[in-house]
mmCIF file of C-alpha atoms and ligand atoms in Angstrom:
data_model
loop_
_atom_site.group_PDB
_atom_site.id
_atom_site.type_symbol
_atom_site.label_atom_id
_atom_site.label_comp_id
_atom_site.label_asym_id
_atom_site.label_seq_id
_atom_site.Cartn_x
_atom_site.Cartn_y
_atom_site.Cartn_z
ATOM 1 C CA UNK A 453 0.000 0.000 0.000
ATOM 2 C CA UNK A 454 1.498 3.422 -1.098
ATOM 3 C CA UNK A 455 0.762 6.774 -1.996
ATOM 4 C CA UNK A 456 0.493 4.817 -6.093
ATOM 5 C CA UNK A 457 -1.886 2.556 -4.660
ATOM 6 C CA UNK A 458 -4.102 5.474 -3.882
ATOM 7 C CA UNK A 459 -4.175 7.534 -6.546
ATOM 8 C CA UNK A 460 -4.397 4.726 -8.955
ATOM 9 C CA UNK A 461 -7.715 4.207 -7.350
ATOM 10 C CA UNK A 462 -8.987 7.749 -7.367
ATOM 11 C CA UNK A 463 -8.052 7.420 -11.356
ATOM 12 C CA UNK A 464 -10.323 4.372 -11.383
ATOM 13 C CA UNK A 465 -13.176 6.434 -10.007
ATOM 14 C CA UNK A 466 -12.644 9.101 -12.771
ATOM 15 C CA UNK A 467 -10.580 11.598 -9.991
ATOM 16 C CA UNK A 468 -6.750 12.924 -11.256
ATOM 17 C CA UNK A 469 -4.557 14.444 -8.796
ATOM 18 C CA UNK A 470 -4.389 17.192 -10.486
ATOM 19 C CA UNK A 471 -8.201 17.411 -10.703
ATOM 20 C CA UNK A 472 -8.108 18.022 -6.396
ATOM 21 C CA UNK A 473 -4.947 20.347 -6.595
ATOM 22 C CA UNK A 474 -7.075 22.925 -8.878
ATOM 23 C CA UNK A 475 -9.422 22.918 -5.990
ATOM 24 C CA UNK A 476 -6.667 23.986 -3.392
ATOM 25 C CA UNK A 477 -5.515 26.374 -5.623
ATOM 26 C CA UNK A 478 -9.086 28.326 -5.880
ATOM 27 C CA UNK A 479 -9.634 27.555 -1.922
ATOM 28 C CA UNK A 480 -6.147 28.859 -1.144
ATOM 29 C CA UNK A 481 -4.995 31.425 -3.973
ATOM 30 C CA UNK A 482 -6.955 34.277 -1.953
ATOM 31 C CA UNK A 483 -4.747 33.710 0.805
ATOM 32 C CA UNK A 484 -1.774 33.401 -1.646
ATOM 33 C CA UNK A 485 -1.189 35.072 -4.020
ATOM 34 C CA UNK A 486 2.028 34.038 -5.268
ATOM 35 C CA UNK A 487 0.676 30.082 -4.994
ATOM 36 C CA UNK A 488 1.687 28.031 -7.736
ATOM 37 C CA UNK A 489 -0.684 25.131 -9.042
ATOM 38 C CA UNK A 490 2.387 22.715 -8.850
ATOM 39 C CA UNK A 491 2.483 23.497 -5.116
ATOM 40 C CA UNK A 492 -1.130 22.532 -3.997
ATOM 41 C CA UNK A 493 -0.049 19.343 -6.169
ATOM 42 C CA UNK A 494 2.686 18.454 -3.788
ATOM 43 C CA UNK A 495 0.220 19.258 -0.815
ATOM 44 C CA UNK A 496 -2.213 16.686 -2.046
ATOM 45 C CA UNK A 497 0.436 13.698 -3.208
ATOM 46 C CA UNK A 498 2.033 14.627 0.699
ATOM 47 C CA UNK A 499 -1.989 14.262 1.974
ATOM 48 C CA UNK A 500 -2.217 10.728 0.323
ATOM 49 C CA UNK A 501 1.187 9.398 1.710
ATOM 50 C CA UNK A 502 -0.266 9.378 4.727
ATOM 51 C CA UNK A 503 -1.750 5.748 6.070
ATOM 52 C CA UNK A 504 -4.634 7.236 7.740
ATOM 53 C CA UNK A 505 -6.265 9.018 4.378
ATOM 54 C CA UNK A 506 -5.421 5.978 2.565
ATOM 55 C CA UNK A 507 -7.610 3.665 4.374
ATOM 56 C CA UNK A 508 -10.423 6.440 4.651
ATOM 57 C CA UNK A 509 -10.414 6.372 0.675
ATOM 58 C CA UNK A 510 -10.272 2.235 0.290
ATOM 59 C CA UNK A 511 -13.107 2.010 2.517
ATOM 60 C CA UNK A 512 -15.333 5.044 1.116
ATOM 61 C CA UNK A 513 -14.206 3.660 -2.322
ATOM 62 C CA UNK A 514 -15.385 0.126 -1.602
ATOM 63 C CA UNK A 515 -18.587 1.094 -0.094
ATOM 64 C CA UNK A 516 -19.110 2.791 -3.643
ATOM 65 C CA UNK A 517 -18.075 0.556 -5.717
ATOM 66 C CA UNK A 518 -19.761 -2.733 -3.827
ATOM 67 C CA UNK A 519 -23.185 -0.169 -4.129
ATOM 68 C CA UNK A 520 -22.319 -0.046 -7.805
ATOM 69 C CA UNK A 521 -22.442 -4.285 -8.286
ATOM 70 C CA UNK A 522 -25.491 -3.877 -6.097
ATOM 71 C CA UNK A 523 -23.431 -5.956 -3.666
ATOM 72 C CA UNK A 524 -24.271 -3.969 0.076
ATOM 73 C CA UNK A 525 -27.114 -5.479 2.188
ATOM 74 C CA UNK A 526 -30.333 -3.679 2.564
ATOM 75 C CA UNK A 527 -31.200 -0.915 3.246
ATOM 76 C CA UNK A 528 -27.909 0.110 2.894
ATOM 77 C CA UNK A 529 -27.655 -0.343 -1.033
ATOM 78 C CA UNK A 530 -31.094 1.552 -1.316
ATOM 79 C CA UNK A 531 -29.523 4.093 0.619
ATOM 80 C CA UNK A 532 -26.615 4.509 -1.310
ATOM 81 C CA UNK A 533 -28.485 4.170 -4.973
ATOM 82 C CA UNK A 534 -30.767 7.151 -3.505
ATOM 83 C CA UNK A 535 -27.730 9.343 -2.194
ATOM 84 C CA UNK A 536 -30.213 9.948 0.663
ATOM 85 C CA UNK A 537 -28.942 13.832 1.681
ATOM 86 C CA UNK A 538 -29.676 12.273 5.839
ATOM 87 C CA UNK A 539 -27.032 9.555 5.164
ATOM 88 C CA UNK A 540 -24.359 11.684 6.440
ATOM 89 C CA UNK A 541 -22.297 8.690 7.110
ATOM 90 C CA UNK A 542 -20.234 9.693 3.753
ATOM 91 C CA UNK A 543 -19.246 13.467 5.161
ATOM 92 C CA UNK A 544 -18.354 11.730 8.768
ATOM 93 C CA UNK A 545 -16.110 9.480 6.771
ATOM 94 C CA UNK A 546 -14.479 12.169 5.035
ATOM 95 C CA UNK A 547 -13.938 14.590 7.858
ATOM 96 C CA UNK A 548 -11.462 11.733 9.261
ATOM 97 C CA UNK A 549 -9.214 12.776 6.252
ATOM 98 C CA UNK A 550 -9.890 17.206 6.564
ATOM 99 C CA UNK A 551 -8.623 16.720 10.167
ATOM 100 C CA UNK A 552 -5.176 14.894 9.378
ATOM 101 C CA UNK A 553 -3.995 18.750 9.731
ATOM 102 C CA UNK A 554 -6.235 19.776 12.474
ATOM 103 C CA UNK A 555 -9.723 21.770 12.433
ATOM 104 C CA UNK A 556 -7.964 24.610 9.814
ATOM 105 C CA UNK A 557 -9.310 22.343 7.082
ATOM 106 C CA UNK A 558 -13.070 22.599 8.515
ATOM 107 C CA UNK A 559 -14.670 25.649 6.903
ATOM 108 C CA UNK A 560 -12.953 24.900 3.688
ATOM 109 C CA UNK A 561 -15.001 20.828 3.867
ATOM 110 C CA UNK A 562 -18.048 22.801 4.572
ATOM 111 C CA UNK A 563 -17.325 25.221 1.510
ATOM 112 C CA UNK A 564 -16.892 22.496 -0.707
ATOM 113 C CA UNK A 565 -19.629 20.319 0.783
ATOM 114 C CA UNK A 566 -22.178 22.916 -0.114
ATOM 115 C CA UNK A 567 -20.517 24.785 -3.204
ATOM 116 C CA UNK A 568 -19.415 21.386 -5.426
ATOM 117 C CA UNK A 569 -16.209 22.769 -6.849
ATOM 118 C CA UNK A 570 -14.977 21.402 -9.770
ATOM 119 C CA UNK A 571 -14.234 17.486 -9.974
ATOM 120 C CA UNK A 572 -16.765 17.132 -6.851
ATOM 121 C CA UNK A 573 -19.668 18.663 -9.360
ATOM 122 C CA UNK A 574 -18.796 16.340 -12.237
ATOM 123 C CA UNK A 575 -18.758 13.466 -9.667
ATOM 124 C CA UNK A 576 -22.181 14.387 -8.401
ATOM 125 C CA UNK A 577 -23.849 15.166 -11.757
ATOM 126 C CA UNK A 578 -22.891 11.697 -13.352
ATOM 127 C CA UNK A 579 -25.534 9.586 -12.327
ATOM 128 C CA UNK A 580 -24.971 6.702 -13.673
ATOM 129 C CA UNK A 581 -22.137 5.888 -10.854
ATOM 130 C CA UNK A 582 -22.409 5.352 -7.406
ATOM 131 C CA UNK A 583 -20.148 8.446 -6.097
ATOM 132 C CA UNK A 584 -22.002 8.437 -2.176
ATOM 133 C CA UNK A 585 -18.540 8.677 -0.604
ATOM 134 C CA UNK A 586 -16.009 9.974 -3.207
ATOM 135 C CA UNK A 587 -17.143 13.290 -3.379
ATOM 136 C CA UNK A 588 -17.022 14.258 0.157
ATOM 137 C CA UNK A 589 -13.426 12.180 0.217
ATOM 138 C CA UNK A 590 -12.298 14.300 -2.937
ATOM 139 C CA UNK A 591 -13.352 17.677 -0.700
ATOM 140 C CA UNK A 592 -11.825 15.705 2.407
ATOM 141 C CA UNK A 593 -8.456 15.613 0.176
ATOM 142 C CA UNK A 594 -8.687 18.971 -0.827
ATOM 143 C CA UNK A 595 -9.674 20.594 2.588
ATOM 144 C CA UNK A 596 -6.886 18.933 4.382
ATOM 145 C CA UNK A 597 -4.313 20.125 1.387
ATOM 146 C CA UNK A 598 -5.625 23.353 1.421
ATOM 147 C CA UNK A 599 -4.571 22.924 5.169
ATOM 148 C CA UNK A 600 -1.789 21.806 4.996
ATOM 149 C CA UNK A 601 -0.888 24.767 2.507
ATOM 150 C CA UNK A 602 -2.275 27.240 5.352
ATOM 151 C CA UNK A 603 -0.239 25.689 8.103
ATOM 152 C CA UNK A 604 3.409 26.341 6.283
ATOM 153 C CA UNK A 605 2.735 29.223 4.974
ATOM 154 C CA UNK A 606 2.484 33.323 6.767
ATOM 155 C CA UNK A 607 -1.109 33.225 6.033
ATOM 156 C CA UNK A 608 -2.283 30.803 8.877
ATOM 157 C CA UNK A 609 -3.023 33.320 11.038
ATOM 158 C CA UNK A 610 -5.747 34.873 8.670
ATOM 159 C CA UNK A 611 -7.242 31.680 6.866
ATOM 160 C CA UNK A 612 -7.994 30.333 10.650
ATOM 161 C CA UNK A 613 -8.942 33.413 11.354
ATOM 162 C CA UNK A 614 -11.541 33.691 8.437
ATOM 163 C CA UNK A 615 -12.456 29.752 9.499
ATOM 164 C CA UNK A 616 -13.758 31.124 13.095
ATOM 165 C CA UNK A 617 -15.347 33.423 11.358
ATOM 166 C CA UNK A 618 -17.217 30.920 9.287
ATOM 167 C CA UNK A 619 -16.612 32.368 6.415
ATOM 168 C CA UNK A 620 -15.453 30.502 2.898
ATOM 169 C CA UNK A 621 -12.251 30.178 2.122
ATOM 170 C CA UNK A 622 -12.265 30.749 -1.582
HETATM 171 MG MG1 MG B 1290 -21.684 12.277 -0.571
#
């Protein structure tokens, strides 16, 4: 199991690395403006080295995929073919991966959650796939880069400051 391993499955699911990095960049540009695209890269390749996102996305992924093949007992697979909005189960999941670099990520998984950015819109407007779990990991991934970002950078101390605030990052 390696960093490969993981993004060689979120290139199965129809998710590049480079697809999550644009998100960074437009959730931490405003914060940055000298940010490079290739940076927020690194962030998210350094977010799926880590053992603890890796298993989040394997078992989101598999919970997807098993939904897909119809394979999940009831009600659970009617749950997941509806993408019942209560569920909630899917954003818990994902939160375990925004929190890898503390509650900094938080607003930005909200944002995301609620705006669909990018890759996360395309995932949620193809219907014909079972995507329950890989959006909110894909916002997960990007939150916690976007973090990460935040954290080595002089801007920390106003991107958490705009998070208490409750305001979006981006
Ligand atoms: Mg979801």
């Amino acid at each position: 199991m390696s960093y490969e391993t993981a993004a060689n499955l979120l290139k199965r699911r129809g998710v590049s690395v480079e697809s999550i990095a644009e998100i960074v960049y437009k959730l931490q540009k405003p914060y940055n403006p000298h940010l490079q695209l290739s940076e927020c890269e690194e962030s998210v390749i350094a977010v799926l080295r880590k053992r603890e996102v890796q298993y989040t996305l394997y078992t989101g992924i598999a919970l997807d995929e098993l939904a897909e093949r119809r394979l999940l007992p009831q009600p659970l697979q009617a749950i997941m073919e509806a993408d019942e909005s209560l569920y909630g189960v899917d954003e818990t999941l994902a939160l375990g991966i925004t929190n890898v670099y503390g509650m900094i990520g938080l607003t930005s998984f909200g944002y995301l959650d609620k705006e669909k950015v990018g890759i996360i819109r395309t995932l949620n407007n193809k219907k014909s796939e079972i995507h329950v779990f890989l959006d909110d990991l894909v916002a997960g991934l990007a939150a916690a880069a976007s973090a990460r970002i935040a954290h080595a950078g002089q801007n920390a101390h106003e991107y958490a400051a705009d998070s208490d605030q409750g305001e979006p990052a981006g």
